[in-house]
PDB file of C-alpha atoms in Angstrom:
ATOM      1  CA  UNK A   1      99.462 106.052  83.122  1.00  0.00           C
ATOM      2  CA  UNK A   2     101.859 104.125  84.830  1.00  0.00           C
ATOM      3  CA  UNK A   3     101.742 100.988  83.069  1.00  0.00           C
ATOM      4  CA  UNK A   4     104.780  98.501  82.303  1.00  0.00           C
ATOM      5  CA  UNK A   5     104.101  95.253  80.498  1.00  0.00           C
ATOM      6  CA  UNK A   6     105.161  92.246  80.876  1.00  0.00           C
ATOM      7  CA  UNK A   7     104.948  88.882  78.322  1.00  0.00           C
ATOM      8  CA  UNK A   8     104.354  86.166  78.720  1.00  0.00           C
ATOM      9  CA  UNK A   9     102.599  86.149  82.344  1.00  0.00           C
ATOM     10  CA  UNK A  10     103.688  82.373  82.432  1.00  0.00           C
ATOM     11  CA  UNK A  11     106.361  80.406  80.758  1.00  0.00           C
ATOM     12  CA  UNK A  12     107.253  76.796  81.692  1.00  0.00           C
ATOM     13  CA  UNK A  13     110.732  75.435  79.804  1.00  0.00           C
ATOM     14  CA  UNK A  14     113.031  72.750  79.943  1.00  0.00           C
ATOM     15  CA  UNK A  15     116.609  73.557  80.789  1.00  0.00           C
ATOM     16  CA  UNK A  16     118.017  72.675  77.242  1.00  0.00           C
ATOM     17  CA  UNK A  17     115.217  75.442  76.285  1.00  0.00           C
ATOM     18  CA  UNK A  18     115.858  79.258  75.135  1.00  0.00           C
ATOM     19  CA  UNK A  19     112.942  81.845  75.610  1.00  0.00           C
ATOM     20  CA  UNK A  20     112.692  85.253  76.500  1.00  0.00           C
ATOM     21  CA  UNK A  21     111.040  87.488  78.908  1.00  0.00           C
ATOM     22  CA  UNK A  22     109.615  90.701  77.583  1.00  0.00           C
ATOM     23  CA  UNK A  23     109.106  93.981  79.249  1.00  0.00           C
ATOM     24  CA  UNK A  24     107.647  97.610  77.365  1.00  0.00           C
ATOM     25  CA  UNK A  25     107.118 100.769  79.063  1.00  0.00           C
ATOM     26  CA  UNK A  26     105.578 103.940  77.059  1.00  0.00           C
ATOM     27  CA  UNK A  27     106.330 106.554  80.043  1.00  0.00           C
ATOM     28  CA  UNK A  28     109.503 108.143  78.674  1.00  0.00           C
ATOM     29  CA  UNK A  29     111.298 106.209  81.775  1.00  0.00           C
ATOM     30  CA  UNK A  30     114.865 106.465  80.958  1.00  0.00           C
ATOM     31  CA  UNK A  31     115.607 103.463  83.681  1.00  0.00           C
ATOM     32  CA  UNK A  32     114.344  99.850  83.297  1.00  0.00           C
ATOM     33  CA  UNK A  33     115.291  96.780  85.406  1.00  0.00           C
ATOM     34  CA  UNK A  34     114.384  93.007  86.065  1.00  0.00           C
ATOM     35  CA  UNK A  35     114.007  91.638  89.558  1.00  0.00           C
ATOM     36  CA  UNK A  36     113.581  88.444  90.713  1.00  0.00           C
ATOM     37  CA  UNK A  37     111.648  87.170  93.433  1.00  0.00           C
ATOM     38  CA  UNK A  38     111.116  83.983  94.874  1.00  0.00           C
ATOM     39  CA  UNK A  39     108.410  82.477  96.964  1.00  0.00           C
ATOM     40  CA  UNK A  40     108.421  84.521 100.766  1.00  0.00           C
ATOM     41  CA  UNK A  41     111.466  86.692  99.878  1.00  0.00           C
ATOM     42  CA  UNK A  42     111.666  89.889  98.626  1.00  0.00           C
ATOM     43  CA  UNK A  43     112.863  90.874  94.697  1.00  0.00           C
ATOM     44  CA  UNK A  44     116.465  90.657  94.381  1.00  0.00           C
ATOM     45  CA  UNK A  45     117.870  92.952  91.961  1.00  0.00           C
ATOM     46  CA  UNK A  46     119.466  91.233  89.163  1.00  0.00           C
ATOM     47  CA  UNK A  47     120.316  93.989  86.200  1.00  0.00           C
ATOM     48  CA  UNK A  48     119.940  97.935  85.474  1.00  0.00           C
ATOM     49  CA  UNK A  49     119.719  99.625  82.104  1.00  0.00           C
ATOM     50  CA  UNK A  50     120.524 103.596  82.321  1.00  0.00           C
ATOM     51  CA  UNK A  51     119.745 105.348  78.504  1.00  0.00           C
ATOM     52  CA  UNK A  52     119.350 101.854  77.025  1.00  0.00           C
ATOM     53  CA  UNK A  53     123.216 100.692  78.609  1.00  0.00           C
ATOM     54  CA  UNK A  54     123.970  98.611  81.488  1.00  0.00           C
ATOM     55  CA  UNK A  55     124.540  99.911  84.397  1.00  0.00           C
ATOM     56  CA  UNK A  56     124.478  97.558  87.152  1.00  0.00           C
ATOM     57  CA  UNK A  57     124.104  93.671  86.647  1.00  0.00           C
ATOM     58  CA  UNK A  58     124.410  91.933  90.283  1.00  0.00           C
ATOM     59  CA  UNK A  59     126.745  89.491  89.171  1.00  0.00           C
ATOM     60  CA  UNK A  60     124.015  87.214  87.723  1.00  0.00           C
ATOM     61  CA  UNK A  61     124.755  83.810  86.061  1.00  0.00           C
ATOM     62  CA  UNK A  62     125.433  84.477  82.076  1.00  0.00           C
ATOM     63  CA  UNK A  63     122.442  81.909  81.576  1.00  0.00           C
ATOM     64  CA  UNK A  64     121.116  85.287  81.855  1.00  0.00           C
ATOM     65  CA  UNK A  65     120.924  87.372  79.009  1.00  0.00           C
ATOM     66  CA  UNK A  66     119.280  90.710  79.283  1.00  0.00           C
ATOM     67  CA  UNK A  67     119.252  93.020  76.274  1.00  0.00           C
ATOM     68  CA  UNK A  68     117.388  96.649  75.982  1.00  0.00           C
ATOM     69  CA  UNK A  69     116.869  97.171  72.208  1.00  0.00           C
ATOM     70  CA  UNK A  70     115.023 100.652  72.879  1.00  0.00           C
ATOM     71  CA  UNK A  71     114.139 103.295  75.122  1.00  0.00           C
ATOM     72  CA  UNK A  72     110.598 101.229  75.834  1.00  0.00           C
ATOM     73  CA  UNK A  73     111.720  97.828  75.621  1.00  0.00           C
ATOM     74  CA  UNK A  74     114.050  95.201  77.807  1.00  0.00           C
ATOM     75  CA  UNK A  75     114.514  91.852  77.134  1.00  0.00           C
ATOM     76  CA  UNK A  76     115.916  89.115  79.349  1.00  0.00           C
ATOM     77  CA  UNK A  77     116.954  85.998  76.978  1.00  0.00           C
ATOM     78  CA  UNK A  78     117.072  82.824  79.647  1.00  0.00           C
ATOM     79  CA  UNK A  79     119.239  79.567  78.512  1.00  0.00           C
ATOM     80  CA  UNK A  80     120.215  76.877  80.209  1.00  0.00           C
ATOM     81  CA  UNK A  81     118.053  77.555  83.176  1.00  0.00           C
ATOM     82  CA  UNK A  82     118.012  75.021  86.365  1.00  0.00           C
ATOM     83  CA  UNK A  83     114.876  74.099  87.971  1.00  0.00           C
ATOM     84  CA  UNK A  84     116.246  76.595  90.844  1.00  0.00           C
ATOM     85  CA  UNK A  85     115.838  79.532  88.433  1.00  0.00           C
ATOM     86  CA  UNK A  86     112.044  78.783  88.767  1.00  0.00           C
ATOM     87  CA  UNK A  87     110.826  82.706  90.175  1.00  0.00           C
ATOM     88  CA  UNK A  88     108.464  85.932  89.401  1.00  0.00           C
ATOM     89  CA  UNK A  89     110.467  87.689  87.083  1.00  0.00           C
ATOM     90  CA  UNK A  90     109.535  91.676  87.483  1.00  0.00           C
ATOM     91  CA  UNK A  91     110.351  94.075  85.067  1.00  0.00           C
ATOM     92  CA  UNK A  92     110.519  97.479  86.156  1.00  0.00           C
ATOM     93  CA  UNK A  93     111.010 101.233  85.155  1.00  0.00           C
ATOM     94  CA  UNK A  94     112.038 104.763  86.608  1.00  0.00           C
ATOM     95  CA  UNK A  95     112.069 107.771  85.434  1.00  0.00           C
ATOM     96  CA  UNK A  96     115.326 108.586  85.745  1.00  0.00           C
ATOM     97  CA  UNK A  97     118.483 106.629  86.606  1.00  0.00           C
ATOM     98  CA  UNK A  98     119.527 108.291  90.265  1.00  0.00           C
ATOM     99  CA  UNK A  99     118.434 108.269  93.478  1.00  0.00           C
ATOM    100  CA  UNK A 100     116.821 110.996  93.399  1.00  0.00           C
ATOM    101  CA  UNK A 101     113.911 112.209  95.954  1.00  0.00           C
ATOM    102  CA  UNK A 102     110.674 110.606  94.222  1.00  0.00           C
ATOM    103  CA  UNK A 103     112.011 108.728  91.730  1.00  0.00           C
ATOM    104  CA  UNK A 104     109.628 106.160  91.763  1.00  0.00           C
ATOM    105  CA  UNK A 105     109.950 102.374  90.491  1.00  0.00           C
ATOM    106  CA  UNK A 106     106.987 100.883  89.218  1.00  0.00           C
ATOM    107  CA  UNK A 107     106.457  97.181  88.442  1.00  0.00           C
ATOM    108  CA  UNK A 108     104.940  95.488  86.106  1.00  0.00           C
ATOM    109  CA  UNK A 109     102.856  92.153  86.694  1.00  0.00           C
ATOM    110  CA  UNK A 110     105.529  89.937  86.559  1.00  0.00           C
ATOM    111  CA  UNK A 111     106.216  86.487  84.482  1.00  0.00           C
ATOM    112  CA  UNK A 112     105.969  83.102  86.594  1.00  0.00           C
ATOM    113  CA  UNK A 113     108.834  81.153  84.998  1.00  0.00           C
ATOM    114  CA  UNK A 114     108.970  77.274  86.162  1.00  0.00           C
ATOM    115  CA  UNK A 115     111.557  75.656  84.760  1.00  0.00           C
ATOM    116  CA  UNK A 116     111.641  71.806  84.501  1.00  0.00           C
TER     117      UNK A 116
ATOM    118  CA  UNK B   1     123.456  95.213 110.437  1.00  0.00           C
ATOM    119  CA  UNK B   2     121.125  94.774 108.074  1.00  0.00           C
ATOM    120  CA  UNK B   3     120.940  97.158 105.555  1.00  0.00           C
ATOM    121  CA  UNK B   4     117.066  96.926 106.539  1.00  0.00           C
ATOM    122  CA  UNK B   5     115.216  95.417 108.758  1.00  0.00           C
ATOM    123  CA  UNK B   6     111.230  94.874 108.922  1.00  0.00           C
ATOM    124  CA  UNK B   7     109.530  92.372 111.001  1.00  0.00           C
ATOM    125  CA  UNK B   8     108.034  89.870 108.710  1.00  0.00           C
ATOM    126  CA  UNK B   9     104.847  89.342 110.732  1.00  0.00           C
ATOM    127  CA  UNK B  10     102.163  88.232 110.320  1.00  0.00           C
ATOM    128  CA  UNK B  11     100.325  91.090 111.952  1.00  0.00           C
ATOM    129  CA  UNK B  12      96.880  90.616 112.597  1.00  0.00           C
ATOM    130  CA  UNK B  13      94.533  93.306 113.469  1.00  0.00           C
ATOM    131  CA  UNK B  14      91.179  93.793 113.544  1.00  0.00           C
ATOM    132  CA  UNK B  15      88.789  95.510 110.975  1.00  0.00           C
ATOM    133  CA  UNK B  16      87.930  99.309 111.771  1.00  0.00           C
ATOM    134  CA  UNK B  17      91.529  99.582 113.403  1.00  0.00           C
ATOM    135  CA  UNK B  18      94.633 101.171 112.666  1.00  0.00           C
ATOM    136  CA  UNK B  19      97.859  98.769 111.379  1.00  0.00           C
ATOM    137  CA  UNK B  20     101.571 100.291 112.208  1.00  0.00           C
ATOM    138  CA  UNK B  21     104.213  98.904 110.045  1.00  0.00           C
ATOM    139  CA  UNK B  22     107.882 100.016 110.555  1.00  0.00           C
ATOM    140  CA  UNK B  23     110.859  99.714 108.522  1.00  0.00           C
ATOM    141  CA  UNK B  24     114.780 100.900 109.964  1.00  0.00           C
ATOM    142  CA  UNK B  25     117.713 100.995 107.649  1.00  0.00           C
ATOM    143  CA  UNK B  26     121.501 101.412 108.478  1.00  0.00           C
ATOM    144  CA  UNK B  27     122.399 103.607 105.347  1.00  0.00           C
ATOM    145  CA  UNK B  28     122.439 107.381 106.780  1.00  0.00           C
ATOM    146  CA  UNK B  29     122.680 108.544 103.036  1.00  0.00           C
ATOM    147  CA  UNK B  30     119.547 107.651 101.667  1.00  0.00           C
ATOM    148  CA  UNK B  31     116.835 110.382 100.737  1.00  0.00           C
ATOM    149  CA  UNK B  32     113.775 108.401  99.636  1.00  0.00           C
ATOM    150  CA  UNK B  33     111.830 105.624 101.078  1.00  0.00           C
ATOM    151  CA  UNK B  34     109.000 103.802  99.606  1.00  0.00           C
ATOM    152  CA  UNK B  35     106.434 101.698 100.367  1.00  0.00           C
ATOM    153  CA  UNK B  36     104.961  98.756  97.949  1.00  0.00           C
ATOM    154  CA  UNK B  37     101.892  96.339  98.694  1.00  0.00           C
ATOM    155  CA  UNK B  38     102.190  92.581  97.189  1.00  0.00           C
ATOM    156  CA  UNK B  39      99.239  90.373  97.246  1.00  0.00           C
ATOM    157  CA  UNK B  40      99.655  87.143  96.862  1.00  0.00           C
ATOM    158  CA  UNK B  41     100.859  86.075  93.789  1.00  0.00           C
ATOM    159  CA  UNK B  42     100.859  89.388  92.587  1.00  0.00           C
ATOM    160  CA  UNK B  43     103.788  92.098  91.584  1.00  0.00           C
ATOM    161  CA  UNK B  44     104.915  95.311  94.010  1.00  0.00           C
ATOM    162  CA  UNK B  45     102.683  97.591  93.992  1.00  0.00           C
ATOM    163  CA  UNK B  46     103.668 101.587  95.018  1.00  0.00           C
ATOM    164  CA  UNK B  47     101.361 102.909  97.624  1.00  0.00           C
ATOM    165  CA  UNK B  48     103.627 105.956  98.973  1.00  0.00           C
ATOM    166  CA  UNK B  49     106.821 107.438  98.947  1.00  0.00           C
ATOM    167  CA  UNK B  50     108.394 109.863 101.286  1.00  0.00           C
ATOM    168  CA  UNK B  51     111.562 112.056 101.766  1.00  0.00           C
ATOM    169  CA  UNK B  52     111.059 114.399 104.042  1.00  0.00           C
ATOM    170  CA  UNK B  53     111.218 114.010 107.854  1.00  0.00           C
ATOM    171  CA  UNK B  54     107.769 114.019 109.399  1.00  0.00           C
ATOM    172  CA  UNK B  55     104.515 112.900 108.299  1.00  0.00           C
ATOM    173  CA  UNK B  56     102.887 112.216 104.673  1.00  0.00           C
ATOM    174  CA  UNK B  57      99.274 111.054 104.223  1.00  0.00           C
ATOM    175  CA  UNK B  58      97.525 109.621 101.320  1.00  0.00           C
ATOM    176  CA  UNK B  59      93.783 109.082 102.174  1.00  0.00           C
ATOM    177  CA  UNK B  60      94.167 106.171 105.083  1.00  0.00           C
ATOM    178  CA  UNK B  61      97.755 105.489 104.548  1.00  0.00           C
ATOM    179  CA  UNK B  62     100.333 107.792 105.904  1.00  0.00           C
ATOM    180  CA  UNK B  63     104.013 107.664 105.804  1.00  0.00           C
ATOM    181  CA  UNK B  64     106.500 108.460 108.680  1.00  0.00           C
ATOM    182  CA  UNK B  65     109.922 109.124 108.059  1.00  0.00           C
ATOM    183  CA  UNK B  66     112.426 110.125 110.922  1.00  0.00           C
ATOM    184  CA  UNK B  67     116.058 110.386 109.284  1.00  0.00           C
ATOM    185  CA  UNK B  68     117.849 110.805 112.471  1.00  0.00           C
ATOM    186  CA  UNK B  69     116.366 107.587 114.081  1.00  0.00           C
ATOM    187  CA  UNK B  70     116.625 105.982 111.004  1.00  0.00           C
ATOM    188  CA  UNK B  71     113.520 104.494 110.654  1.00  0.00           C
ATOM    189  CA  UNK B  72     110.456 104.653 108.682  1.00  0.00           C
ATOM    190  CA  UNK B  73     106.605 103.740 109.122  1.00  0.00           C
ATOM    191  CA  UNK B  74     103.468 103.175 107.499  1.00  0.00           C
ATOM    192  CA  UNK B  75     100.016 103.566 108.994  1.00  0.00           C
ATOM    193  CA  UNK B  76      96.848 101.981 107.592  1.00  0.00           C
ATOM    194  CA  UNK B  77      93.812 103.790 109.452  1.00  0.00           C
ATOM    195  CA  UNK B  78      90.383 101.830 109.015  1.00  0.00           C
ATOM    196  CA  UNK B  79      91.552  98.322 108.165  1.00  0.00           C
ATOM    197  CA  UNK B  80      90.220  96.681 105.785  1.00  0.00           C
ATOM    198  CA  UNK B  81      90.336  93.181 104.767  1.00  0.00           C
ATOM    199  CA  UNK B  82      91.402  94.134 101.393  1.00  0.00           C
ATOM    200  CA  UNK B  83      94.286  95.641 103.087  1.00  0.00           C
ATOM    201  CA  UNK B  84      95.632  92.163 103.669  1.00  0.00           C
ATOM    202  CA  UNK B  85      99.299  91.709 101.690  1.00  0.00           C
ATOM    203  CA  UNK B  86     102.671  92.516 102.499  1.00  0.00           C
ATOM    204  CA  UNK B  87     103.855  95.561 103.066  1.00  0.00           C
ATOM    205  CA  UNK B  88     107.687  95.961 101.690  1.00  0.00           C
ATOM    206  CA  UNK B  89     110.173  99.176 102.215  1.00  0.00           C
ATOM    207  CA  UNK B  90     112.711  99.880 100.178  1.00  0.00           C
ATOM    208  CA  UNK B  91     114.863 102.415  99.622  1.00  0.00           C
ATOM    209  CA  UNK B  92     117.664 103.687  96.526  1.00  0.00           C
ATOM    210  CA  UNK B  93     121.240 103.482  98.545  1.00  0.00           C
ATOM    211  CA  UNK B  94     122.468 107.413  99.511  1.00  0.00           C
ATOM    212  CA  UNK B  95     124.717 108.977  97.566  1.00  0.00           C
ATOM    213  CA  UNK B  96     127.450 108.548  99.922  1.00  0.00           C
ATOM    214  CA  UNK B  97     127.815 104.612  99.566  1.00  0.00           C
ATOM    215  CA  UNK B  98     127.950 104.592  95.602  1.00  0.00           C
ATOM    216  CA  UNK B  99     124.585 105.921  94.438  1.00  0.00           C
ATOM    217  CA  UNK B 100     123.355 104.269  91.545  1.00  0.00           C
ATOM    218  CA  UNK B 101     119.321 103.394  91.118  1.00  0.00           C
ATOM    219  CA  UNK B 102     119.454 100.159  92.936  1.00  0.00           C
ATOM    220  CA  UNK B 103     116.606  99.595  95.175  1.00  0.00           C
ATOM    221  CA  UNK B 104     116.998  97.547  98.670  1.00  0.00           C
ATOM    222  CA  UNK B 105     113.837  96.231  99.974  1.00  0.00           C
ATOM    223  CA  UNK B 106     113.165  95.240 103.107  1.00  0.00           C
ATOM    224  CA  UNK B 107     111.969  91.257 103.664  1.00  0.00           C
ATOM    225  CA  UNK B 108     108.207  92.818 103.989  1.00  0.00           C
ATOM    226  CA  UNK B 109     105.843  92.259 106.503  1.00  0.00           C
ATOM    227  CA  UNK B 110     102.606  90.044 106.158  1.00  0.00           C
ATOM    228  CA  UNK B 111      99.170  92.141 107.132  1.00  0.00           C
ATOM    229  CA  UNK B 112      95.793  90.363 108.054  1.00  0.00           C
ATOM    230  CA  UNK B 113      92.910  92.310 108.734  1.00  0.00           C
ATOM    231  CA  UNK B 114      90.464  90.190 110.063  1.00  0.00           C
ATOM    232  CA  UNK B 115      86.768  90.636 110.288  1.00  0.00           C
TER     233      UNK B 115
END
């Protein structure tokens, strides 16, 4: 089973709005990330979480909040969004942090976020 | 140079034939390539990866991977129209330029398989 999941599949908020994106894996991966990708273009990394710590964020605007409270979740808390922010969000998960032969990342189905 | 470069298409081919999609990267360090599908509207999905040199196949896909040239290729035998999506490579950076589990992908290339 290599299933992550993602909630909701859509959100639509003003920019004075806060939600959150959800993401839950039950594989044992010990590596999770969130993407974004717009329209034509292909995802753009945004943060890394190694054994539940960040690792890499891609110098992404604070407005962007993620947070991994467990092994199987990651969060990514969204504030003050602009209407440019409007993507696919991906979550994602490894099994293990490195770049190691086969370490495969698998996606989940993504959250359409429009901001307005 | 790019860190990696596809050709964004669209490639059209017909149904029955086989679609060649090619991928080269600039980082000499890296060890595994993959290759995800995207439909439209729709998330990455992992069809192969590969990280030896030579040939891997996978029912009609098979993945090429030649380190020294520095490039990489997927082969869809038997198109189908279902096989329409892009195509995206992407590989973890090689140890050499700072490692980590960040994964580059490449701008993906559009498939059509037409009837």
């Amino acid at each position: 089973d290599t299933e992550v999941t993602q909630t909701p599949k859509h959100l639509v908020m003003g920019m004075t709005n806060k939600k959150s994106l959800k993401c839950e894996q039950h594989m044992g991966h010990r590596a999770m990330y969130w993407y974004k990708q717009k329209a034509k273009k292909p995802p753009e990394l945004m943060f890394v979480y190694s054994y539940e710590k960040l690792s890499i964020n891609e110098s992404v605007p604070s407005r962007f909040s993620p947070e991994c409270p467990n092994s199987s979740l990651l969060n990514l808390h969204l504030h003050a969004l602009q209407p440019e922010d409007s993507a696919l969000y991906l979550c994602a998960s490894s099994p293990n942090p490195g770049p190691t032969s086969g370490n495969t990342i698998y996606f989940g189905e993504g959250s359409w976020l429009t901001v307005v | 140079q790019k860190e990696v470069e596809q050709n964004s298409g669209p490639l059209s081919v017909p149904e029955g034939a086989i679609a060649s999609l090619n991928c080269t990267y600039s980082d000499r360090g890296s060890q595994s390539f993959f290759w995800y599908r995207q439909y439209s509207g729709k998330s990455p999905e992992l069809i192969m990866f590969i990280y030896s040199n030579g040939d891997k196949e996978d029912g009609r896909f098979t993945a090429q991977l030649n380190k020294a040239s520095q490039y990489v290729s997927l082969l869809i035998r038997d198109s189908q129209p279902s096989d329409s999506a892009t195509y995206l490579c992407a590989f973890p950076p090689g140890r050499l330029t700072g490692g980590g589990n960040k994964l580059t992908f490449g701008t993906g290339t559009q498939l059509k398989v037409e009837l």
